[in-house]
Amino acid sequence: MLDSTNKKAKKNMLIQKIICSTGSSYDKLKNLSVSELNKTLKEIQLSSHPHSGCGSLKWKNCR
């Protein structure tokens, strides 16, 4: 049970980071697997400026 809770938490964190970076909707991302979310986040991070991603200040403003 703890393992599934950790997977849910990781998936939700990835979704939040993607939403923060792109403005995508939760409904669009919730059906993706953790590996697909990781791949999407890596692509976003590679294409963005290092200081325009989900830095601590931007992350706090998104939450």
PDB file of C-alpha atoms in Angstrom:
ATOM      1  CA  MET A   1       0.000   0.000   0.000  1.00  0.00           C
ATOM      2  CA  LEU A   2       2.812   2.379   0.828  1.00  0.00           C
ATOM      3  CA  ASP A   3       4.341   1.729  -2.593  1.00  0.00           C
ATOM      4  CA  SER A   4       1.150   2.775  -4.396  1.00  0.00           C
ATOM      5  CA  THR A   5       0.952   5.897  -2.213  1.00  0.00           C
ATOM      6  CA  ASN A   6       4.524   6.805  -3.172  1.00  0.00           C
ATOM      7  CA  LYS A   7       3.728   6.294  -6.861  1.00  0.00           C
ATOM      8  CA  LYS A   8       0.670   8.545  -6.570  1.00  0.00           C
ATOM      9  CA  ALA A   9       2.691  11.213  -4.781  1.00  0.00           C
ATOM     10  CA  LYS A  10       5.456  11.085  -7.398  1.00  0.00           C
ATOM     11  CA  LYS A  11       2.920  11.217 -10.237  1.00  0.00           C
ATOM     12  CA  ASN A  12       1.141  14.208  -8.671  1.00  0.00           C
ATOM     13  CA  MET A  13       4.441  16.032  -8.171  1.00  0.00           C
ATOM     14  CA  LEU A  14       5.411  15.469 -11.818  1.00  0.00           C
ATOM     15  CA  ILE A  15       1.993  16.686 -12.963  1.00  0.00           C
ATOM     16  CA  GLN A  16       2.312  19.829 -10.813  1.00  0.00           C
ATOM     17  CA  LYS A  17       5.746  20.603 -12.236  1.00  0.00           C
ATOM     18  CA  ILE A  18       4.522  20.158 -15.819  1.00  0.00           C
ATOM     19  CA  ILE A  19       1.476  22.354 -15.167  1.00  0.00           C
ATOM     20  CA  CYS A  20       3.705  24.989 -13.569  1.00  0.00           C
ATOM     21  CA  SER A  21       6.053  25.009 -16.572  1.00  0.00           C
ATOM     22  CA  THR A  22       3.535  24.766 -19.399  1.00  0.00           C
ATOM     23  CA  GLY A  23       0.067  25.628 -18.131  1.00  0.00           C
ATOM     24  CA  SER A  24      -1.277  22.267 -19.339  1.00  0.00           C
ATOM     25  CA  SER A  25      -4.457  20.970 -17.756  1.00  0.00           C
ATOM     26  CA  TYR A  26      -4.554  18.291 -15.073  1.00  0.00           C
ATOM     27  CA  ASP A  27      -7.197  16.362 -16.997  1.00  0.00           C
ATOM     28  CA  LYS A  28      -4.846  16.046 -19.962  1.00  0.00           C
ATOM     29  CA  LEU A  29      -1.937  14.771 -17.858  1.00  0.00           C
ATOM     30  CA  LYS A  30      -3.622  12.512 -15.291  1.00  0.00           C
ATOM     31  CA  ASN A  31      -3.921   9.552 -17.688  1.00  0.00           C
ATOM     32  CA  LEU A  32      -0.193   9.461 -18.516  1.00  0.00           C
ATOM     33  CA  SER A  33       2.125   6.976 -16.814  1.00  0.00           C
ATOM     34  CA  VAL A  34       4.967   8.081 -14.546  1.00  0.00           C
ATOM     35  CA  SER A  35       7.529   7.277 -17.253  1.00  0.00           C
ATOM     36  CA  GLU A  36       5.603   9.360 -19.814  1.00  0.00           C
ATOM     37  CA  LEU A  37       5.382  12.240 -17.338  1.00  0.00           C
ATOM     38  CA  ASN A  38       9.134  11.996 -16.666  1.00  0.00           C
ATOM     39  CA  LYS A  39       9.838  12.091 -20.402  1.00  0.00           C
ATOM     40  CA  THR A  40       7.539  15.094 -20.883  1.00  0.00           C
ATOM     41  CA  LEU A  41       9.137  16.971 -17.982  1.00  0.00           C
ATOM     42  CA  LYS A  42      12.658  16.288 -19.299  1.00  0.00           C
ATOM     43  CA  GLU A  43      11.673  17.650 -22.728  1.00  0.00           C
ATOM     44  CA  ILE A  44      10.215  20.775 -21.124  1.00  0.00           C
ATOM     45  CA  GLN A  45      13.295  21.316 -18.967  1.00  0.00           C
ATOM     46  CA  LEU A  46      15.659  20.911 -21.917  1.00  0.00           C
ATOM     47  CA  SER A  47      13.745  23.434 -23.996  1.00  0.00           C
ATOM     48  CA  SER A  48      13.432  26.090 -21.292  1.00  0.00           C
ATOM     49  CA  HIS A  49      15.946  28.561 -19.946  1.00  0.00           C
ATOM     50  CA  PRO A  50      17.466  27.295 -16.678  1.00  0.00           C
ATOM     51  CA  HIS A  51      16.074  30.243 -14.715  1.00  0.00           C
ATOM     52  CA  SER A  52      12.606  30.255 -16.252  1.00  0.00           C
ATOM     53  CA  GLY A  53      11.570  26.759 -15.134  1.00  0.00           C
ATOM     54  CA  CYS A  54       9.959  25.822 -11.845  1.00  0.00           C
ATOM     55  CA  GLY A  55      12.424  27.585  -9.591  1.00  0.00           C
ATOM     56  CA  SER A  56      11.574  27.989  -5.939  1.00  0.00           C
ATOM     57  CA  LEU A  57       9.849  31.375  -6.350  1.00  0.00           C
ATOM     58  CA  LYS A  58       7.871  30.378  -9.429  1.00  0.00           C
ATOM     59  CA  TRP A  59       6.984  27.033  -7.829  1.00  0.00           C
ATOM     60  CA  LYS A  60       5.635  28.788  -4.712  1.00  0.00           C
ATOM     61  CA  ASN A  61       3.543  31.106  -6.881  1.00  0.00           C
ATOM     62  CA  CYS A  62       2.068  28.167  -8.825  1.00  0.00           C
ATOM     63  CA  ARG A  63       1.023  26.257  -5.732  1.00  0.00           C
TER      64      ARG A  63
END
